[in-house]
Amino acid sequence: MDSGSDDVAPADAAAGGGRGPRSEPGHRRGSTFVRWWTGPTKAGLDAVVLIGATLLTVTARLDLTAFRTVDPVGLVWYLLVVVVVLLAVGTAVVYRGQYRYGSFEEISVLAVVVGVSAVAGLAFTVLVTASDGLRVVPLSVPVVSAAIALIGMAGLRWIGRRAIDAQSAPGSDTERVLVLGAGESGYQVIRAMLKDPSSPYRPVGLVDDDPGKKNLRIEGVRVLGTSAQLADLARRTGASTVVLAVRTASAADVRQLTATSRAAGLRLLSVPSTSRMLGSQIELGDIRALTVEDLLGRHQISTDVHEIAMYLTGRRVLVTGAGGSIGSELCRQIHAFHPAALVMLERDESALHAVQLSIEGHALLEDRNLVLADIRDPERLREVFAEHRPDVVFHAAALKHLPLVEAHPGEALQSNVWGTLNVLRAAKDAGVERFINISTDKAADPTSVLGWSKRVAERLTADFARDGSLYMSVRFGNVLGSRGSVLHTFADQVARGGPVTVTDRRVTRYFMTVPEAVELVIQCGAIGGAGESLVLDMGEPVLIAEIAARIADLAGATVQVVETGLRPGEKLHEDLIGAAEVGTRRSHPLITHVPVPPLPADAVVHLDPHRPRTEVVAALRAASESGLVGAPRRPGSEVGAT
């Protein structure tokens, strides 16, 4: 079966076919072949190839008359030496299944084995003479025969690999798919589909807009055309599904492809973006239906791994709020850089259980680096920092839900302001070298309790950087899929049949997926300066009503959208940089450096969270604006009444 065939499919395949495992008999044939193709079999065939290559080389080197003069005993001894060396070295490094059969790695190691055999043969030729005093074989024979033998051995492996692949490839009763993207991700998708006998997919063609790839084949699957020809290619091949195999595709690209696929009557699947895969290989299980994150996230992010490793690898790192959406993803990504210790601080024991399970595959909760503590307890924080002596701190613990924080400003004061101050003081006393405070876009020209409290936290962080310490903040907007995210609310409302509630159809927000945001946060830690706020470029703002519509569309539902009105402190449009702030991009195209005026701790330590709500709100606002000249509000930044 030619898995790359682009012939017109029969009528039943064109109708979509049926998904299911490949037939059992074919699977048995593949298994029988693999059982026969063992290490001893490969070693024996390689020995035969080497003997044949040697005899061929000797015959070619000497004419027929001269060949009759070769000492047969000496030649036999020569063959015995090179074959024994081949088998001995080969058994140690290649014949015991150390490498995938027929892979580049196996051929590379096999070349070394054949080379060692050739050296042994050359030494035998130099040191041993025949009965007539001449060399057993000409000096050129060991080298030339080794080259011929290697070609023959590689050829045998190519034949064996093709046989194995043919037996393990999906059958004709599987779903015919077009793979969009002929790059590395497309290669991995094709291999995943073809190498698994139980694969429900059969790739019948590749689609790529790069003119340089128009004649490319991957595992026999040919590039048939561009995405603009998708409908025609689906008709020609009988494909019913398209798999997007471009992990760096932007959200705009995904939205365009969604529309194109829908117009062609094709189901669109995808693989996770680069930030979610973290460099891992694509497997069949990674092929999935589109999510809202695909339609709104997928920013193309480039990070300097060397810069990041310089401050994380081999260092002691502490993350507050380690069980939250941002904190847990910080822990997962930091863990990949092999810190000397990763201290996860969280007040929710169930959240600690979940984050340990996601990182280590178990959740015994016995690791001393799992710390149950509350940032509102300064004495406990001092104990933790004195015990673990972190070099780097990511402060992600905070209250974040605007309506709740608006209703309970005293809690925002104690958690977002005093809690941050407690962590800053403990960090400074413990000699922490680098401190990254996680902020929010609501701290830019704040109009809410959440915004004012996070702006104060930014300014407190800047104050602790007066001595030049690398204490900084990172500011970004909404993250898709976080706990309590609007996506979850909309999805639940759609599942219930509606209505979907939005505060105002005009409301826009910046969005980025959690892994994308965290990847940039970690990069900020490498390039941020003392006292700065580093602002992440989150692309273009998105209408909240559009998100609701897309969630309903993905679910195949039609629901009513109802406006409820802006909530107290809520803006129509968020800002990432305040009107009076001036940002510069010095090191990274997606990160803006913004100076932050410091605010001494004395400005907040005497505030009373138990005063009447209006007084606490006024105190937080005053603290956030302390010592600043008022800036005009941007047009369109209307807010709900407080």
XYZ file of C-alpha atoms in Angstrom:
642
model
C 0.000 0.000 0.000
C 1.326 3.425 -0.937
C 0.370 5.687 1.931
C 1.294 8.704 -0.112
C -1.041 8.001 -2.999
C -2.941 11.036 -4.230
C -5.245 9.070 -6.522
C -8.949 9.851 -6.412
C -10.512 7.778 -3.628
C -13.378 5.354 -4.131
C -16.870 6.553 -3.338
C -17.044 5.079 0.143
C -13.748 6.669 1.144
C -14.836 9.983 -0.265
C -17.844 9.819 1.969
C -15.555 9.831 4.959
C -15.078 6.110 5.589
C -15.127 4.716 9.051
C -12.709 5.172 11.889
C -11.411 2.052 13.531
C -8.344 -0.080 14.188
C -6.569 -1.742 11.350
C -7.359 -5.382 10.624
C -5.942 -8.035 12.939
C -4.406 -10.245 10.223
C -2.200 -7.422 8.972
C -1.086 -6.703 12.477
C -0.069 -10.335 12.937
C 2.011 -10.257 9.767
C 3.900 -7.200 11.018
C 4.485 -8.803 14.402
C 5.806 -12.020 12.782
C 8.250 -10.057 10.676
C 9.534 -8.137 13.687
C 9.994 -11.350 15.705
C 12.013 -12.848 12.859
C 14.121 -9.720 12.359
C 16.181 -10.223 15.537
C 19.721 -9.273 16.533
C 21.271 -12.637 15.548
C 19.544 -12.461 12.168
C 20.893 -8.969 11.525
C 24.369 -9.962 12.677
C 24.378 -13.017 10.407
C 23.234 -11.040 7.372
C 25.839 -8.336 8.044
C 28.548 -11.007 8.212
C 27.411 -12.453 4.868
C 27.412 -8.972 3.330
C 30.944 -8.295 4.615
C 32.252 -11.619 3.256
C 30.599 -10.960 -0.096
C 31.980 -7.396 -0.244
C 35.489 -8.671 0.528
C 35.391 -11.370 -2.169
C 33.984 -8.860 -4.656
C 36.724 -6.347 -3.861
C 39.514 -8.938 -4.128
C 38.106 -10.138 -7.458
C 37.854 -6.578 -8.783
C 41.314 -5.691 -7.506
C 42.981 -8.717 -9.172
C 42.198 -10.073 -12.609
C 40.957 -13.682 -12.843
C 44.436 -15.098 -13.422
C 45.933 -13.245 -10.487
C 42.976 -14.193 -8.270
C 43.938 -17.849 -8.634
C 47.243 -17.027 -6.961
C 45.563 -15.806 -3.757
C 46.435 -17.956 -0.745
C 43.036 -19.486 0.191
C 44.123 -20.249 3.744
C 45.294 -16.683 4.307
C 42.088 -15.308 2.799
C 39.987 -17.485 5.090
C 41.932 -16.260 8.097
C 41.465 -12.669 6.932
C 37.696 -13.174 6.590
C 37.575 -14.830 9.996
C 39.327 -11.862 11.617
C 37.103 -9.162 10.074
C 33.882 -11.102 10.691
C 34.750 -11.910 14.325
C 35.601 -8.259 15.011
C 32.401 -7.134 13.279
C 30.252 -9.486 15.350
C 32.040 -8.791 18.636
C 31.895 -5.000 18.373
C 28.453 -5.064 16.755
C 26.993 -7.199 19.532
C 28.276 -4.721 22.087
C 26.842 -1.592 20.464
C 24.193 -2.340 17.834
C 22.845 -5.904 17.581
C 21.128 -5.953 20.964
C 18.400 -3.536 19.897
C 19.988 -0.348 21.175
C 18.687 1.649 18.200
C 15.514 1.742 16.151
C 16.061 -0.555 13.194
C 17.037 1.283 10.023
C 17.337 4.647 11.771
C 20.045 7.179 11.043
C 21.455 6.565 14.517
C 21.797 2.817 13.860
C 23.507 3.364 10.498
C 25.910 5.856 12.100
C 26.930 3.383 14.809
C 27.106 0.569 12.251
C 29.581 2.663 10.220
C 31.835 2.803 13.269
C 31.542 -0.974 13.748
C 32.445 -1.634 10.101
C 35.313 0.837 10.414
C 36.748 -1.022 13.404
C 36.461 -4.260 11.443
C 38.312 -2.655 8.514
C 41.106 -1.477 10.814
C 41.452 -5.017 12.166
C 41.598 -6.364 8.610
C 44.188 -3.780 7.620
C 46.336 -4.679 10.623
C 46.092 -8.370 9.723
C 47.089 -7.586 6.134
C 50.146 -5.608 7.245
C 51.315 -8.056 9.897
C 50.617 -11.425 8.229
C 52.122 -12.637 4.957
C 50.984 -15.464 2.715
C 52.984 -18.636 2.032
C 54.607 -17.002 -0.985
C 55.765 -14.028 1.072
C 53.188 -11.623 -0.391
C 50.302 -9.927 1.452
C 47.196 -12.005 2.078
C 45.086 -9.374 0.254
C 46.025 -6.032 -1.294
C 46.124 -3.133 1.185
C 43.184 -1.437 -0.533
C 40.828 -4.366 0.102
C 40.002 -3.667 3.798
C 39.018 -0.060 3.095
C 37.107 -0.608 -0.164
C 35.330 -3.732 1.045
C 34.256 -1.947 4.242
C 32.665 0.850 2.200
C 30.839 -1.638 -0.041
C 29.735 -3.677 2.958
C 28.338 -0.604 4.725
C 26.281 0.273 1.649
C 24.971 -3.282 1.513
C 24.115 -3.341 5.221
C 22.310 0.001 4.924
C 20.401 -1.348 1.947
C 19.275 -4.391 3.906
C 18.036 -2.127 6.677
C 16.151 0.055 4.228
C 14.395 -3.033 2.865
C 13.632 -4.276 6.372
C 12.391 -0.859 7.487
C 10.069 -0.629 4.492
C 8.715 -4.099 5.215
C 8.074 -3.292 8.867
C 6.465 0.057 8.018
C 4.254 -1.510 5.360
C 2.963 -4.082 7.856
C 2.383 -1.552 10.643
C 0.791 1.186 8.523
C -2.929 1.918 9.043
C -5.341 0.047 6.799
C -7.702 1.293 4.142
C -10.644 1.382 6.564
C -9.153 4.291 8.531
C -9.964 7.979 8.237
C -8.310 9.712 5.276
C -6.651 12.949 6.344
C -4.738 15.824 4.810
C -1.852 17.105 6.925
C -1.361 20.856 6.717
C 2.301 21.684 7.222
C 5.278 19.903 5.690
C 7.772 20.999 8.329
C 9.091 19.176 11.382
C 5.654 18.987 13.001
C 4.147 17.577 9.791
C 6.911 14.981 9.659
C 6.177 13.920 13.236
C 2.423 13.718 12.574
C 2.928 11.592 9.446
C 5.272 9.222 11.271
C 2.897 8.946 14.241
C 0.042 8.007 11.912
C 2.006 5.511 9.818
C 3.996 3.740 12.536
C 1.085 2.789 14.770
C -0.998 -0.210 13.570
C -3.948 1.044 15.635
C -3.849 4.540 14.135
C -7.327 5.769 13.178
C -5.823 8.074 10.546
C -4.399 7.461 7.069
C -2.479 10.465 5.660
C -3.273 10.826 1.961
C -1.517 14.105 1.272
C 0.352 17.097 2.630
C -0.670 20.730 2.217
C 1.865 23.550 2.427
C 1.948 27.139 1.171
C 5.742 27.166 0.753
C 6.537 26.939 -3.001
C 9.862 25.338 -2.150
C 8.075 22.261 -0.773
C 5.760 21.582 -3.710
C 7.624 18.383 -4.675
C 8.406 17.214 -1.153
C 7.523 13.721 0.105
C 7.500 12.650 3.740
C 7.364 8.892 4.315
C 5.856 8.557 0.852
C 3.176 11.199 1.477
C 3.417 13.957 -1.138
C 2.727 17.687 -0.919
C -0.332 18.070 -3.148
C -0.964 21.803 -3.033
C -1.625 24.869 -0.890
C -4.256 25.701 1.715
C -6.153 27.736 -0.881
C -6.751 24.451 -2.755
C -8.021 22.606 0.314
C -11.533 21.896 -0.991
C -10.224 20.553 -4.304
C -7.572 18.416 -2.593
C -10.195 16.929 -0.290
C -12.337 15.934 -3.282
C -9.366 14.391 -5.093
C -8.166 12.333 -2.146
C -11.434 11.595 -0.374
C -10.118 13.215 2.792
C -12.685 14.113 5.429
C -10.311 15.662 7.944
C -7.481 18.186 8.012
C -4.797 18.050 10.715
C -3.059 21.356 11.373
C 0.575 20.405 11.977
C 2.095 23.868 12.325
C 2.814 24.335 16.012
C 3.789 27.988 15.486
C 0.551 28.880 13.679
C -0.958 32.106 15.014
C -4.532 32.423 16.249
C -5.369 34.421 13.106
C -4.018 31.569 10.959
C -6.147 29.059 12.861
C -9.283 31.177 12.501
C -8.715 31.512 8.746
C -8.114 27.788 8.360
C -11.220 27.041 10.412
C -13.324 29.050 7.977
C -11.658 27.407 4.954
C -12.121 23.889 6.350
C -15.742 24.508 7.254
C -16.475 25.806 3.751
C -14.925 22.621 2.322
C -16.925 20.389 4.657
C -13.790 19.174 6.447
C -13.260 18.445 10.118
C -10.269 20.371 11.471
C -7.950 18.814 14.054
C -4.744 20.224 15.458
C -1.644 19.517 17.481
C -0.734 21.622 20.523
C 1.256 24.808 20.061
C 5.001 24.878 20.672
C 4.633 26.399 24.126
C 2.438 23.493 25.265
C 4.671 20.771 23.838
C 7.886 22.125 25.376
C 9.987 20.480 22.715
C 8.491 17.000 23.008
C 7.656 14.745 20.063
C 4.142 14.667 18.631
C 2.229 11.436 19.233
C -1.170 10.221 18.044
C -2.749 11.239 21.326
C -1.697 14.850 20.729
C -3.972 15.135 17.682
C -7.162 16.719 18.993
C -10.127 18.919 18.183
C -9.671 22.678 18.138
C -10.045 24.611 21.365
C -10.782 28.253 22.022
C -7.133 28.603 23.043
C -6.207 27.696 19.455
C -8.494 30.420 18.108
C -7.372 33.148 20.503
C -3.899 32.147 21.731
C -0.991 30.666 19.772
C 1.341 33.666 19.922
C 4.666 33.030 18.224
C 7.107 33.217 21.104
C 10.873 33.029 20.935
C 12.788 32.714 24.178
C 16.507 32.647 24.841
C 17.000 29.317 26.553
C 20.628 30.124 27.394
C 19.679 33.365 29.161
C 17.007 31.589 31.152
C 19.240 28.672 32.089
C 21.853 31.112 33.373
C 19.584 32.206 36.241
C 17.524 29.043 36.853
C 19.685 25.976 36.237
C 21.384 24.852 39.427
C 19.741 27.644 41.465
C 17.225 27.482 44.306
C 13.880 28.803 43.052
C 10.760 29.544 45.108
C 7.275 30.086 43.656
C 4.447 31.548 45.742
C 0.903 30.658 44.732
C 2.375 27.479 43.290
C -1.008 25.773 43.044
C -2.692 28.443 40.936
C -2.973 28.565 37.158
C 0.106 30.748 36.663
C 2.036 29.412 39.655
C 1.633 25.748 38.712
C 2.676 26.397 35.098
C 5.673 28.359 36.372
C 6.655 25.312 38.427
C 6.291 22.963 35.453
C 8.370 25.117 33.129
C 11.016 25.989 35.744
C 11.368 22.295 36.577
C 12.447 21.692 32.964
C 15.502 23.931 33.556
C 16.764 21.679 36.386
C 17.004 24.056 39.332
C 18.932 22.884 42.378
C 15.652 23.117 44.300
C 12.117 24.134 43.353
C 10.238 25.298 46.443
C 6.471 25.417 45.850
C 4.682 27.591 48.387
C 0.880 27.467 48.546
C -1.850 27.781 51.194
C -4.177 25.280 49.446
C -3.060 21.726 50.215
C -5.151 20.228 47.394
C -3.487 22.576 44.918
C -0.055 21.455 46.153
C -1.128 17.860 45.652
C -2.179 18.610 42.059
C 0.979 20.490 41.079
C 3.294 17.800 42.467
C 1.330 15.170 40.582
C 1.608 17.142 37.324
C 5.379 17.532 37.667
C 6.606 14.321 39.290
C 3.869 11.842 38.391
C 3.103 11.179 42.049
C 1.739 13.215 44.924
C 3.061 11.760 48.145
C 3.353 15.291 49.616
C 6.508 14.262 51.501
C 8.943 16.600 49.753
C 10.286 19.345 52.012
C 10.106 21.666 49.002
C 6.302 21.514 49.156
C 5.528 24.323 51.581
C 2.097 24.918 53.085
C 2.082 28.591 54.041
C 0.112 31.823 53.676
C 1.788 34.979 52.387
C -0.325 36.921 54.910
C 1.751 35.361 57.719
C 5.093 37.227 57.832
C 6.608 35.067 60.573
C 5.903 31.862 58.648
C 7.412 33.378 55.494
C 10.596 34.310 57.337
C 10.893 30.713 58.560
C 10.429 29.333 55.032
C 12.926 31.708 53.437
C 15.482 31.143 56.195
C 15.205 27.384 55.726
C 15.311 27.220 51.920
C 17.459 30.304 51.117
C 16.112 30.754 47.565
C 18.155 32.560 44.926
C 15.157 33.386 42.724
C 11.534 34.078 43.692
C 8.449 34.170 41.462
C 5.607 35.793 43.404
C 2.332 34.591 41.865
C 0.120 34.425 44.955
C -2.686 36.996 44.806
C -6.417 37.597 44.745
C -7.462 38.148 41.133
C -11.242 38.105 40.669
C -12.234 41.717 40.129
C -15.870 41.617 41.410
C -14.969 39.779 44.628
C -11.953 41.962 45.318
C -14.080 45.045 44.600
C -16.595 43.896 47.186
C -13.935 43.018 49.791
C -11.129 45.610 49.503
C -9.769 44.725 52.946
C -8.844 41.269 51.607
C -7.045 42.853 48.655
C -5.070 45.012 51.091
C -4.049 42.022 53.193
C -3.200 39.672 50.295
C -2.145 41.734 47.290
C -0.473 44.567 49.211
C 0.654 43.313 52.605
C 1.158 39.780 51.317
C 3.496 41.076 48.612
C 5.280 43.237 51.183
C 5.750 40.207 53.439
C 7.274 38.185 50.597
C 9.522 41.099 49.586
C 10.823 41.544 53.136
C 11.447 37.817 53.597
C 13.228 37.694 50.241
C 15.443 40.664 51.042
C 16.350 39.266 54.473
C 17.241 35.888 52.876
C 19.453 37.491 50.227
C 17.268 36.644 47.235
C 19.075 37.828 44.103
C 16.156 37.991 41.669
C 12.485 38.643 42.449
C 9.697 38.544 39.846
C 6.302 39.869 40.955
C 3.378 38.737 38.802
C 1.150 41.731 38.081
C -1.832 42.437 35.816
C -2.883 44.811 33.045
C -5.412 46.225 35.524
C -2.463 47.935 37.239
C -2.113 50.225 34.192
C -4.241 53.331 34.828
C -6.135 51.380 37.508
C -9.847 51.994 38.124
C -10.627 49.084 40.446
C -9.603 47.726 43.819
C -7.780 44.892 42.048
C -5.928 47.365 39.836
C -4.990 49.702 42.674
C -3.803 46.867 44.916
C -1.639 45.360 42.145
C -0.271 48.803 41.219
C 0.777 49.271 44.848
C 2.461 45.838 44.702
C 4.411 46.926 41.616
C 5.561 50.102 43.361
C 6.557 48.243 46.536
C 8.631 45.862 44.402
C 10.312 48.864 42.766
C 11.111 50.291 46.196
C 12.949 47.118 47.194
C 15.027 47.502 44.011
C 16.370 50.949 44.963
C 19.707 49.344 45.859
C 20.003 47.862 42.358
C 18.606 44.433 43.253
C 16.905 42.675 40.350
C 13.421 42.986 41.817
C 10.866 43.533 39.056
C 7.229 43.035 38.055
C 5.688 41.393 34.996
C 2.369 42.750 33.758
C -0.006 40.919 31.417
C -3.717 40.509 30.666
C -6.150 37.623 30.828
C -4.903 34.083 30.435
C -7.009 31.503 28.655
C -8.060 28.449 30.597
C -7.051 29.657 34.058
C -9.203 28.764 37.042
C -12.283 30.971 37.025
C -11.598 32.032 33.446
C -14.419 33.472 31.374
C -13.909 30.510 29.034
C -15.093 28.084 31.688
C -18.100 30.268 32.449
C -19.086 30.526 28.794
C -18.532 26.810 28.161
C -20.731 25.903 31.130
C -23.454 28.298 29.982
C -23.340 26.902 26.448
C -23.544 23.335 27.782
C -26.675 24.329 29.713
C -28.245 25.716 26.537
C -27.693 29.369 27.368
C -28.053 32.188 27.698
C -24.420 33.335 27.642
C -23.963 36.481 29.716
C -21.517 39.267 28.863
C -21.237 42.551 30.698
C -21.177 44.605 27.494
C -20.834 43.589 23.836
C -18.205 46.311 23.389
C -15.872 44.942 26.084
C -12.458 43.824 24.803
C -9.689 42.011 26.616
C -6.153 40.861 25.900
C -5.707 37.105 25.923
C -2.811 34.666 25.968
C -2.625 31.018 26.959
C -1.132 30.171 30.331
C 1.967 28.395 28.891
C 2.636 31.295 26.506
C 2.367 33.892 29.259
C 4.557 31.908 31.654
C 7.199 31.344 28.983
C 7.500 35.114 28.604
C 7.416 35.675 32.373
C 10.444 33.410 32.742
C 12.171 35.276 29.915
C 11.415 38.547 31.722
C 13.294 37.256 34.731
C 16.397 36.977 32.545
C 16.255 40.433 30.957
C 14.419 42.651 33.480
C 16.129 45.520 35.242
C 15.852 46.720 38.830
C 12.431 48.161 39.652
C 10.956 47.784 36.193
C 7.593 46.458 35.154
C 7.916 44.278 32.088
C 4.793 44.290 29.961
C 3.967 41.342 27.720
C 2.742 41.990 24.183
C -0.501 40.032 24.049
C -1.457 40.837 20.478
C -4.727 42.529 19.595
C -7.571 42.775 22.135
C -10.533 40.482 21.496
C -14.247 41.189 21.925
C -15.630 39.147 24.820
C -18.838 38.648 22.849
C -16.785 37.128 20.024
C -15.275 34.617 22.450
C -18.749 33.605 23.560
C -19.777 33.129 19.933
C -16.717 31.009 19.152
C -17.279 28.734 22.145
C -20.862 28.197 21.054
C -19.690 27.581 17.496
C -17.134 24.965 18.570
C -19.864 23.216 20.541
C -22.182 23.326 17.526
C -24.771 25.220 19.545
C -26.860 28.348 18.998
C -27.373 30.312 22.205
C -28.621 33.734 23.157
C -26.083 36.348 24.329
C -27.374 38.621 27.115
C -25.740 41.845 28.331
C -25.669 42.387 32.114
C -23.847 45.743 32.311
C -20.338 46.661 33.432
C -19.515 45.673 36.988
C -18.064 48.150 39.513
C -14.464 49.000 38.620
C -14.588 47.182 35.283
C -13.289 48.873 32.119
C -14.603 48.540 28.616
C -11.033 48.270 27.334
C -7.938 47.354 29.332
C -4.565 49.046 28.902
C -1.229 47.301 29.173
C 0.728 50.539 29.583
C -0.607 53.569 31.424
C -1.150 56.911 29.697
C 1.703 58.518 31.664
C 4.077 55.566 31.259
C 6.796 55.396 28.628
C 7.948 51.944 27.596
C 10.917 50.713 25.579
C 11.692 47.360 23.970
C 15.350 46.685 24.615
C 15.849 42.939 24.530
C 12.785 41.060 23.296
C 10.208 41.940 20.633
C 7.282 40.904 22.867
C 8.441 42.520 26.127
C 8.247 46.251 26.938
C 10.263 47.717 29.820
C 8.361 50.328 31.842
C 9.877 52.258 34.778
C 7.842 52.115 37.987
C 7.974 54.842 40.670
C 8.866 53.251 44.030
C 6.524 53.375 47.000
C 7.992 52.934 50.492
C 6.403 50.384 52.793
C 5.529 53.119 55.283
C 2.813 54.261 52.871
C 0.790 51.071 53.367
C 1.723 49.372 56.645
C -0.594 51.572 58.718
C -3.677 51.103 56.548
C -6.622 49.417 58.272
C -8.381 46.644 56.290
C -11.279 46.654 58.748
C -12.379 50.220 58.129
C -15.578 50.798 56.109
C -15.323 49.630 52.509
C -15.308 53.098 50.994
C -12.436 54.173 53.238
C -10.332 51.126 52.370
C -10.976 51.688 48.661
C -9.987 55.338 48.973
C -6.820 54.389 50.888
C -5.745 51.865 48.242
C -6.333 54.363 45.462
C -4.416 57.043 47.330
C -1.499 54.661 47.928
C -1.368 53.675 44.253
C -1.258 57.352 43.214
C 0.934 58.600 46.059
C 3.506 61.112 44.835
C 2.276 60.925 41.242
C 0.914 63.624 38.988
C -2.509 62.589 37.682
C -2.605 61.427 34.072
C -5.566 61.906 31.726
C -7.689 58.832 31.190
C -7.640 57.339 27.705
C -10.764 57.747 25.597
C -12.958 54.668 25.729
C -11.829 53.654 29.213
C -15.301 53.942 30.721
C -15.765 51.997 33.921
C -18.652 50.624 35.915
C -19.861 52.621 38.869
C -18.245 51.966 42.232
